[in-house]
XYZ file of C-alpha atoms in Angstrom:
667
model
C 72.609 121.287 114.450
C 72.774 117.689 112.420
C 75.668 119.067 110.592
C 77.531 119.818 113.868
C 77.055 116.479 115.235
C 78.251 115.006 111.882
C 81.241 117.174 112.229
C 81.980 116.127 115.597
C 81.918 112.187 114.595
C 84.206 113.173 111.846
C 86.653 114.617 113.980
C 86.497 111.991 116.843
C 87.103 109.297 114.040
C 90.125 111.389 112.645
C 91.393 111.779 116.065
C 91.066 108.232 117.062
C 93.089 107.344 113.730
C 95.844 109.762 114.858
C 96.301 108.222 118.224
C 96.329 104.673 116.913
C 98.793 105.818 113.962
C 101.059 107.536 116.744
C 100.739 104.322 119.000
C 101.653 102.105 116.090
C 104.394 103.918 115.180
C 106.123 103.865 118.686
C 104.879 100.574 119.687
C 103.159 101.683 122.792
C 101.079 104.605 123.511
C 103.465 107.080 124.990
C 102.175 109.764 127.589
C 102.412 112.591 125.073
C 100.733 110.644 122.321
C 97.757 109.857 124.810
C 97.713 113.273 125.893
C 97.390 114.735 122.352
C 94.794 112.285 121.323
C 92.700 112.951 124.489
C 93.093 116.836 123.613
C 91.828 116.194 120.277
C 88.712 114.346 121.567
C 87.996 116.890 124.268
C 89.666 119.989 123.054
C 89.043 121.879 126.249
C 91.385 124.255 125.265
C 89.325 125.521 122.519
C 86.075 125.814 124.298
C 84.928 129.692 124.476
C 88.171 130.727 122.446
C 87.459 133.707 120.040
C 88.550 132.436 116.679
C 88.544 134.271 113.262
C 88.873 132.221 110.286
C 89.404 133.877 106.834
C 88.390 132.307 103.463
C 85.699 130.769 105.568
C 82.881 130.425 102.973
C 83.779 127.137 101.387
C 86.318 124.219 101.383
C 88.739 124.144 103.882
C 87.986 127.296 105.457
C 84.204 126.335 106.152
C 85.519 122.831 107.399
C 87.858 124.590 109.780
C 85.062 126.955 110.833
C 82.527 124.438 111.494
C 84.925 122.075 113.184
C 86.063 124.651 115.695
C 82.516 125.824 116.331
C 81.645 122.191 117.045
C 84.370 121.880 119.667
C 82.867 124.922 121.507
C 84.957 127.827 120.098
C 83.256 131.124 119.029
C 83.938 131.635 115.457
C 83.885 134.639 113.305
C 83.818 133.602 109.683
C 85.165 135.986 107.005
C 84.790 136.149 103.232
C 84.536 138.648 100.386
C 80.773 137.667 100.055
C 77.610 136.814 102.119
C 78.307 133.241 101.963
C 80.266 133.667 105.168
C 76.981 134.604 107.128
C 75.145 131.475 105.899
C 78.282 129.471 107.248
C 77.854 131.316 110.380
C 74.169 130.229 110.804
C 75.284 126.412 110.160
C 77.893 126.925 113.007
C 75.342 128.028 115.689
C 74.428 130.986 117.649
C 77.763 131.694 118.901
C 79.481 132.281 115.001
C 79.622 135.379 113.423
C 79.519 136.007 109.644
C 81.648 138.890 108.316
C 82.151 140.315 104.725
C 85.433 141.889 103.923
C 87.979 142.010 101.226
C 91.275 141.546 102.585
C 92.868 143.984 99.998
C 90.761 146.625 101.548
C 92.277 148.107 104.746
C 89.376 150.033 105.902
C 87.010 146.961 105.302
C 89.326 144.744 107.509
C 89.489 147.248 110.348
C 85.588 147.385 110.182
C 85.430 143.490 110.550
C 87.852 143.600 113.366
C 85.740 146.185 115.148
C 82.594 143.785 114.787
C 84.580 141.068 116.194
C 85.253 143.506 119.081
C 81.670 144.289 119.681
C 80.453 140.566 119.341
C 83.246 138.555 121.161
C 85.174 141.370 123.180
C 88.339 140.493 121.684
C 90.186 137.733 119.448
C 92.231 134.982 120.675
C 93.151 133.495 117.394
C 93.467 133.948 113.595
C 93.626 131.464 111.143
C 94.777 133.026 107.877
C 93.072 130.550 105.495
C 92.187 132.930 102.679
C 93.976 132.290 99.495
C 93.519 131.994 95.790
C 95.283 129.528 93.290
C 95.828 132.054 90.563
C 96.546 130.632 86.982
C 97.332 126.869 87.022
C 99.044 124.417 84.867
C 101.092 126.930 82.679
C 104.649 128.428 82.932
C 105.045 131.224 85.349
C 106.612 133.351 82.643
C 103.296 133.027 80.707
C 101.328 134.632 83.531
C 100.359 138.016 83.215
C 101.384 140.625 85.961
C 97.761 141.392 86.891
C 97.456 137.494 87.819
C 100.349 137.448 89.513
C 99.766 140.397 91.638
C 96.146 139.128 92.580
C 97.664 136.293 93.930
C 100.338 138.120 95.984
C 97.685 140.512 97.202
C 95.539 138.077 98.494
C 97.784 135.393 99.796
C 100.522 137.367 101.110
C 99.470 141.060 101.658
C 96.045 140.340 102.265
C 97.109 137.669 104.990
C 99.509 140.568 106.433
C 96.845 143.024 106.575
C 94.450 140.953 108.637
C 97.220 139.836 110.754
C 98.596 143.082 111.734
C 94.952 144.266 112.862
C 94.601 141.042 114.916
C 98.233 141.410 116.382
C 97.436 144.990 117.713
C 94.629 143.561 119.483
C 96.341 140.504 120.588
C 99.505 142.637 122.015
C 97.075 144.810 123.914
C 95.671 141.788 125.822
C 98.975 140.101 126.346
C 98.053 136.812 124.483
C 97.020 135.390 121.141
C 97.640 132.705 118.399
C 97.963 133.238 114.611
C 98.019 129.789 112.491
C 98.902 130.438 108.734
C 97.432 127.963 106.281
C 100.180 127.108 103.953
C 100.836 124.178 101.184
C 102.639 121.213 100.371
C 103.701 123.141 97.353
C 106.244 124.666 99.630
C 107.750 121.030 100.472
C 107.401 119.509 97.033
C 107.668 121.860 94.180
C 105.336 121.376 91.300
C 105.507 122.801 87.834
C 102.253 124.985 86.923
C 101.734 126.217 90.186
C 104.024 129.159 90.084
C 102.235 132.053 91.724
C 100.428 129.904 94.408
C 103.551 128.301 95.324
C 105.555 131.405 95.609
C 102.936 133.001 97.665
C 102.836 130.145 100.175
C 106.759 130.533 100.634
C 106.151 134.081 101.545
C 103.486 133.355 103.923
C 105.876 130.851 105.784
C 108.628 133.697 105.757
C 106.016 136.102 107.370
C 105.179 133.323 109.887
C 108.960 133.311 111.065
C 109.298 136.817 111.093
C 106.468 137.619 113.058
C 107.031 134.808 115.521
C 110.535 136.292 116.264
C 109.072 139.875 116.729
C 105.850 139.042 118.690
C 106.893 136.191 120.721
C 107.983 138.464 123.670
C 104.381 139.998 123.789
C 102.880 136.670 124.089
C 101.742 135.739 120.655
C 102.433 132.426 119.065
C 102.661 132.091 115.180
C 102.737 129.007 113.384
C 101.694 127.711 109.976
C 100.208 124.355 108.700
C 100.888 123.005 105.156
C 98.110 121.190 103.638
C 98.166 118.432 101.044
C 95.596 118.027 98.581
C 92.113 117.845 99.430
C 88.728 117.729 97.710
C 87.887 121.274 97.096
C 87.071 123.782 94.027
C 90.944 124.378 93.461
C 91.932 120.909 93.162
C 88.923 120.342 90.726
C 90.361 122.904 88.674
C 93.964 121.670 88.963
C 93.254 117.766 88.636
C 89.800 117.768 87.126
C 86.529 116.600 88.785
C 87.099 112.850 88.606
C 90.778 112.625 90.171
C 89.512 115.307 92.780
C 86.655 113.103 94.073
C 89.368 110.714 95.286
C 90.929 113.120 97.419
C 90.165 113.508 101.336
C 87.494 115.714 102.417
C 88.555 118.901 104.052
C 87.095 117.966 107.270
C 89.739 115.259 107.598
C 92.406 117.885 108.615
C 90.376 119.685 111.077
C 92.409 117.702 113.915
C 95.584 118.927 112.760
C 94.150 122.464 113.167
C 93.068 121.780 116.659
C 96.227 120.271 117.580
C 98.185 123.431 116.652
C 95.330 125.661 118.136
C 96.016 124.008 121.578
C 99.719 122.772 121.642
C 102.200 124.497 123.967
C 103.585 127.506 122.472
C 107.147 126.558 122.996
C 106.443 123.652 120.726
C 104.978 125.407 117.683
C 106.445 129.003 117.977
C 107.863 130.139 114.296
C 107.553 126.609 112.845
C 105.757 125.023 109.922
C 104.185 121.741 110.179
C 102.752 119.258 107.811
C 99.202 118.139 108.086
C 99.797 114.974 106.694
C 102.431 114.076 109.088
C 100.672 115.555 112.166
C 97.854 113.268 111.369
C 100.051 110.197 111.046
C 102.013 110.961 114.218
C 101.455 114.112 116.062
C 104.149 113.681 118.797
C 106.888 113.125 116.115
C 105.598 116.403 114.243
C 105.444 118.491 117.172
C 108.796 117.544 118.715
C 111.022 116.951 115.966
C 112.511 119.703 113.604
C 112.807 117.198 110.793
C 110.016 115.136 109.327
C 110.689 111.964 111.472
C 106.907 111.180 111.402
C 107.734 109.395 108.214
C 110.029 106.928 109.983
C 108.703 104.018 111.659
C 111.086 102.418 114.197
C 112.399 99.377 112.300
C 113.559 96.101 113.830
C 113.893 92.723 112.695
C 111.614 89.911 113.815
C 112.375 87.791 116.962
C 112.350 84.282 116.002
C 111.217 81.450 118.111
C 111.409 77.433 117.860
C 109.126 75.267 119.810
C 108.004 77.983 122.178
C 111.919 79.101 122.679
C 113.247 82.369 121.690
C 116.079 82.049 119.298
C 119.296 84.136 119.767
C 120.815 85.264 116.651
C 124.292 83.927 117.609
C 122.815 80.303 118.655
C 124.721 77.839 116.869
C 121.971 75.514 116.668
C 119.920 78.033 114.419
C 120.482 79.930 111.170
C 119.085 83.258 110.387
C 119.589 84.681 106.873
C 117.465 87.801 107.137
C 120.586 90.252 107.221
C 122.996 88.601 104.797
C 125.396 88.196 107.587
C 128.405 86.301 106.819
C 128.548 82.884 108.316
C 132.056 82.357 107.314
C 133.108 84.544 110.205
C 136.009 87.243 110.476
C 139.500 86.268 109.651
C 141.545 84.721 112.586
C 143.864 87.430 112.416
C 141.153 89.952 113.813
C 140.658 88.170 116.900
C 144.429 88.292 117.598
C 144.642 91.791 116.526
C 141.838 92.639 119.230
C 143.574 90.768 121.911
C 146.626 92.724 121.548
C 144.967 95.991 121.272
C 143.018 95.269 124.422
C 146.472 94.626 126.064
C 148.237 97.516 124.658
C 145.792 100.460 124.651
C 143.839 101.399 128.111
C 139.873 101.688 127.515
C 139.986 105.264 128.933
C 141.806 106.591 125.728
C 139.725 107.869 122.975
C 140.039 106.433 119.488
C 142.041 108.240 116.943
C 139.389 110.766 115.440
C 141.097 110.812 112.034
C 140.985 106.868 111.537
C 144.869 107.044 110.173
C 145.432 103.438 110.362
C 142.205 102.318 108.707
C 142.760 105.147 105.906
C 146.220 103.824 105.169
C 145.310 100.428 105.081
C 142.448 101.279 102.632
C 144.625 103.445 100.463
C 147.480 100.563 100.179
C 144.503 97.866 99.545
C 143.104 100.220 96.612
C 145.929 101.916 95.405
C 144.649 105.332 96.589
C 145.601 107.921 99.133
C 144.299 108.161 102.858
C 142.519 111.463 101.468
C 140.469 109.566 99.282
C 138.512 107.665 102.115
C 135.860 108.793 104.703
C 135.021 106.687 107.508
C 132.022 106.046 109.632
C 129.860 103.938 111.877
C 128.835 101.540 109.296
C 127.708 102.520 105.827
C 124.426 103.233 107.357
C 126.033 106.689 109.013
C 128.181 107.452 106.109
C 125.245 107.374 103.827
C 123.188 109.658 106.125
C 126.086 112.026 106.051
C 126.135 111.944 102.248
C 122.414 112.808 102.107
C 123.009 115.628 104.633
C 125.839 117.002 102.549
C 123.978 116.830 99.128
C 120.327 117.336 99.986
C 117.725 119.408 101.880
C 114.125 118.670 102.403
C 111.954 118.726 99.214
C 114.930 117.774 96.934
C 114.824 114.808 94.757
C 116.861 111.826 94.558
C 116.812 109.097 91.839
C 117.255 105.353 92.833
C 116.152 102.011 91.878
C 113.109 99.951 92.838
C 112.733 97.877 94.754
C 116.119 98.985 96.225
C 117.406 98.831 99.970
C 114.878 99.748 102.679
C 117.443 101.400 104.480
C 118.138 104.170 101.800
C 114.326 104.884 101.698
C 114.460 105.409 105.474
C 117.322 107.744 105.448
C 115.808 109.594 102.530
C 112.356 109.771 104.239
C 114.049 110.998 107.519
C 115.274 114.069 105.441
C 112.014 114.916 103.647
C 113.343 113.881 100.381
C 111.314 113.146 97.297
C 112.525 109.647 95.895
C 112.241 108.875 91.967
C 112.394 104.715 91.927
C 113.271 103.237 88.741
C 112.545 99.351 88.266
C 115.441 97.225 86.715
C 114.926 96.641 83.152
C 114.267 93.117 81.658
C 113.079 90.179 83.786
C 114.224 86.799 85.341
C 117.467 86.052 83.894
C 117.766 89.230 81.675
C 117.158 91.666 84.802
C 119.774 94.597 84.362
C 120.005 98.097 85.593
C 117.879 100.519 83.728
C 120.481 103.194 83.257
C 118.434 105.002 80.568
C 115.565 104.917 82.710
C 117.509 106.589 85.678
C 119.065 109.060 83.330
C 115.649 110.091 81.981
C 114.278 110.443 85.648
C 116.768 113.019 86.432
C 115.121 116.342 86.782
C 115.859 120.035 87.686
C 115.640 119.068 91.422
C 117.565 115.838 91.375
C 120.313 116.288 93.877
C 121.841 112.726 94.100
C 121.736 109.494 92.026
C 121.919 106.263 94.068
C 122.542 102.848 92.690
C 123.521 99.711 94.536
C 125.936 97.364 92.692
C 125.511 94.495 92.955
C 122.035 95.308 93.471
C 119.738 94.467 96.620
C 117.851 92.260 96.146
C 118.564 90.920 92.546
C 122.560 90.620 92.833
C 122.972 92.387 89.392
C 126.421 94.360 89.128
C 126.975 97.416 86.732
C 128.570 96.684 83.503
C 131.305 98.819 82.482
C 130.339 99.993 79.203
C 126.792 100.676 79.908
C 127.666 102.589 82.881
C 130.272 104.957 80.974
C 127.516 105.562 78.369
C 125.197 106.600 81.204
C 127.790 108.963 82.667
C 127.502 110.874 79.513
C 123.779 111.155 79.738
C 123.461 112.510 83.066
C 124.579 116.207 84.131
C 128.094 116.261 85.299
C 127.155 118.286 88.488
C 124.897 115.672 90.028
C 126.891 113.303 92.599
C 126.605 109.713 91.837
C 126.703 107.224 94.539
C 127.225 103.622 94.344
C 126.633 101.476 97.031
C 129.104 98.772 96.719
C 128.295 96.631 99.920
C 128.763 93.529 98.170
C 131.428 94.382 95.423
C 134.089 91.924 96.986
C 131.984 89.252 95.633
C 131.927 90.225 92.049
C 133.581 87.653 89.551
C 132.254 89.124 86.374
C 134.936 90.615 84.455
C 132.589 93.003 82.623
C 131.454 94.392 86.063
C 132.827 97.782 87.104
C 133.126 99.646 90.512
C 133.882 103.308 91.310
C 137.397 102.376 91.594
C 137.716 101.073 88.184
C 136.364 104.596 87.092
C 138.279 106.815 89.321
C 141.276 107.510 87.121
C 138.951 107.826 83.901
C 136.608 110.346 84.915
C 136.430 113.688 87.022
C 132.723 113.373 87.674
C 131.353 113.635 91.163
C 131.316 109.758 91.744
C 131.581 108.093 95.092
C 131.728 104.370 96.325
C 130.079 103.361 99.427
C 131.356 100.151 101.188
C 131.116 98.323 104.251
C 133.043 95.876 106.639
C 129.803 93.999 107.802
C 129.434 91.595 104.694
C 132.763 90.574 103.227
C 134.838 91.019 106.093
C 132.201 89.686 108.658
C 132.577 92.682 111.027
C 128.955 93.451 111.111
C 129.063 94.076 115.130
C 132.082 96.332 114.725
C 130.212 99.075 112.601
C 132.617 100.215 110.197
C 131.647 101.884 106.830
C 133.405 104.038 104.467
C 132.780 106.279 101.282
C 135.785 106.521 98.912
C 136.105 109.018 95.923
C 137.583 112.671 94.919
C 139.442 114.144 98.004
C 137.454 117.220 97.598
C 134.251 115.433 97.941
C 135.751 113.543 100.872
C 136.685 116.781 102.663
C 133.139 117.967 102.307
C 131.855 114.726 103.674
C 134.193 114.792 106.561
C 132.740 118.171 107.715
C 129.628 116.289 108.832
C 131.376 113.470 110.700
C 130.523 113.077 114.457
C 133.941 112.860 116.327
C 135.011 109.287 117.386
C 132.433 108.093 115.183
C 134.026 104.268 115.246
C 135.526 102.999 118.308
C 139.362 101.959 118.459
C 138.729 98.073 118.761
C 136.491 98.403 115.593
C 139.518 100.240 113.665
C 141.791 97.538 114.704
C 139.374 94.828 113.442
C 138.781 96.451 110.209
C 142.734 97.077 109.520
C 143.362 93.628 110.360
C 140.545 92.348 108.172
C 142.074 94.184 105.340
C 145.422 92.487 105.999
C 144.329 89.144 106.186
C 144.530 88.543 102.374
C 144.644 84.587 102.647
C 141.398 84.357 104.614
C 139.837 86.906 101.931
C 141.006 84.595 98.975
C 139.488 81.443 100.564
C 136.453 83.162 101.441
C 135.755 84.813 97.964
C 136.646 81.458 96.303
C 134.305 79.606 98.355
C 131.328 81.998 97.892
C 131.896 81.978 94.223
C 131.882 78.249 93.827
C 128.926 77.803 95.953
C 127.099 80.429 93.986
C 127.648 78.548 90.868
C 126.714 75.330 92.578
C 123.374 76.693 94.038
C 122.599 78.243 90.632
C 122.854 75.249 88.852
C 121.121 72.848 91.353
C 118.211 75.243 91.766
C 117.665 75.557 87.949
C 118.005 71.856 87.865
C 115.044 71.553 89.911
C 112.998 73.834 87.354
C 113.291 77.096 89.582
C 114.066 80.344 87.794
C 117.245 81.941 89.487
C 118.376 85.472 88.722
C 122.321 85.334 87.948
C 123.819 87.018 91.058
C 127.105 88.828 91.715
C 126.142 88.880 95.693
C 126.275 86.455 98.565
C 122.536 85.887 97.742
C 120.410 85.383 95.047
C 116.465 85.715 93.696
C 115.074 82.429 93.334
C 111.628 81.587 92.267
C 109.185 80.511 94.891
C 108.199 76.892 94.614
C 104.995 77.755 96.746
C 103.619 80.666 98.787
C 106.254 82.635 100.655
C 104.450 81.954 103.962
C 104.933 78.122 103.203
C 108.394 78.249 102.203
C 109.318 80.438 105.272
C 107.589 77.861 107.649
C 109.205 74.822 106.133
C 112.587 76.354 106.770
C 111.500 77.424 110.281
C 110.687 74.035 111.084
C 114.243 73.031 110.659
C 115.671 76.082 112.883
C 116.435 77.974 109.702
C 114.912 81.635 109.217
C 114.760 83.218 105.707
C 114.006 86.833 104.957
C 110.284 87.076 105.071
C 109.684 89.245 102.006
C 108.854 88.161 98.338
C 109.784 90.340 95.282
C 108.727 91.006 91.943
C 104.804 90.486 92.358
C 105.589 87.932 94.941
C 107.487 85.584 92.615
C 110.964 85.298 94.105
C 112.351 85.047 97.546
C 116.055 85.970 98.721
C 118.147 82.803 98.921
C 121.454 83.051 100.890
C 124.730 82.012 100.012
C 126.345 80.511 102.926
C 128.690 77.750 104.012
C 128.827 74.666 102.217
C 126.947 72.735 104.981
C 124.440 75.588 105.163
C 123.908 75.520 101.672
C 123.280 71.580 101.549
C 120.624 71.749 104.204
C 118.752 74.731 102.335
C 119.189 72.665 99.250
C 117.350 69.681 100.954
C 114.577 71.906 102.124
C 114.006 73.479 98.763
C 114.179 69.894 97.329
C 111.340 68.597 99.437
C 109.163 71.884 98.292
C 109.727 71.521 94.582
C 108.096 68.194 94.608
C 107.120 66.686 92.046
C 109.522 68.799 90.330
C 112.847 67.368 89.435
C 114.805 66.496 92.503
C 117.498 68.993 93.288
C 120.925 67.552 92.806
C 123.744 68.979 95.174
C 126.510 68.128 92.735
C 129.459 70.725 93.055
C 130.409 72.381 89.876
C 133.846 73.284 89.286
C 135.387 75.683 91.589
C 136.106 79.359 90.573
C 139.565 80.371 90.155
C 141.420 82.929 91.976
C 139.874 86.550 91.730
C 141.843 88.705 89.368
């Protein structure tokens, strides 16, 4: 019984971690999370349950069998050899060891008859038996016999034992079937062809049987497992690498959760063990992999014990690259007129005709070239919805924008992140690296220009060469949130290329930055009208408010304000670059309203120094903690920020605030 006590401790620890992870992801322990954690500790729902575990002689099956027995279940353990009987002896007097080959229908029936005699029936079947088949070779090199063996065990064998169990469950009016699937379904991996195909088939079987048996009181679901320390992973990865993987016992709480969760939550569904263990509430209740998304909010700042409001004029907060110049005066005037002319009870124009027309006039396109949304976040989410499905691959840059990573995680996408090339002043988009990262499952390429956090813009010549290297069927999305700040004549935008290529190329822009309308939440994508029509199909009707559209149109028409803002930011960017470099700090050349600046001290000390003056910088360092994100704001703000940096760089050369020659008007 020593082994049983050890298993109980392992399950309790995993359950505690599950509860803590769920609580952290939500801020406070919600009632469902607490209930799940409590059930994993007590597992009253398993006590006395009659459970059959196939493939229970070793690895994952053995861990499941012993784990459920430790929680009070009566467990029948089935394997092709006598090893199951030895595991049953470990599990205790309530366990039963059975020998049967799932390919043999008569042997399966004999095993089920033994369960009937010993337990008086069956409450749950866990279909764990499976073989990997040939590994690390193309599927076309696999002989038919090897393929057939995998399918016979992993699908036909599972179906054979399932039908035998179903007949008994239907007769008694209740039962639960849990099929053990694999992360190979969610993340396709070359070299595991037969195994992955069989697990796809097993999940199809799950859905079909769940649809047919639900009316008979039967619950059917499946659980995808990641790589664990087993004989199979030793064969696939080698003994050394496999030794670094988690033990099979770590996933037992996931099985317990699905074994005891309400039928309505799990019927016909496929769950991922790694998400279930990270956030059980989310994985059980959500049809998408939201457990990978953690609720995000920017920090709340305080000064001398007083909470700082973001709109407080006495403080400066630079963690969101908000435009401190503010919107054009014409915006306020247009909003006042709109409030007087259009009653609030009238819905907005669902076609955004005024904004599409204004954008078309501004960029020399037609209204059909634009898709409008509730900020670029929402438009980007729709783009991912249009082009990708869970398990697909997207290629992007590193470190990149956290918002894209959150949206990609929400949709269960695999992200290939390519760092920028070079270092310091030579940093540039590694377009060759991005092209090389594109694979057969790449569905989208996402690039930010000017990049975040580096501020590096794409160059025309390099980008045109890049287009020739990637398949012309893959959509390329350029996030141009800061494109209006570019003054480099060699830089390129999607608009510059639209008349020169028929590639599926899309630009993504926002009114939050250059036009200072972050609170209005207006963003847009532009590109080929055919792609835009597809994107519009995913739009939520009335996605932006009437006043937001009015503000955006007025901002586009305020050309004098735009010119003054552009010229000031470009001049300040040059002044800051020169002054910071004069102090001996490395500055990455930027085309954005921010720049990466070498930290003169640890990030914590620099942040604290600014906070003493009521100035709050982004609390993140980049490129091995070497750089901070330094804002380019109004001249007064920039003078204060330079003065603080001057004090921090002592005994470096004192920073000069001499203004360099102003930039000319933007072409």
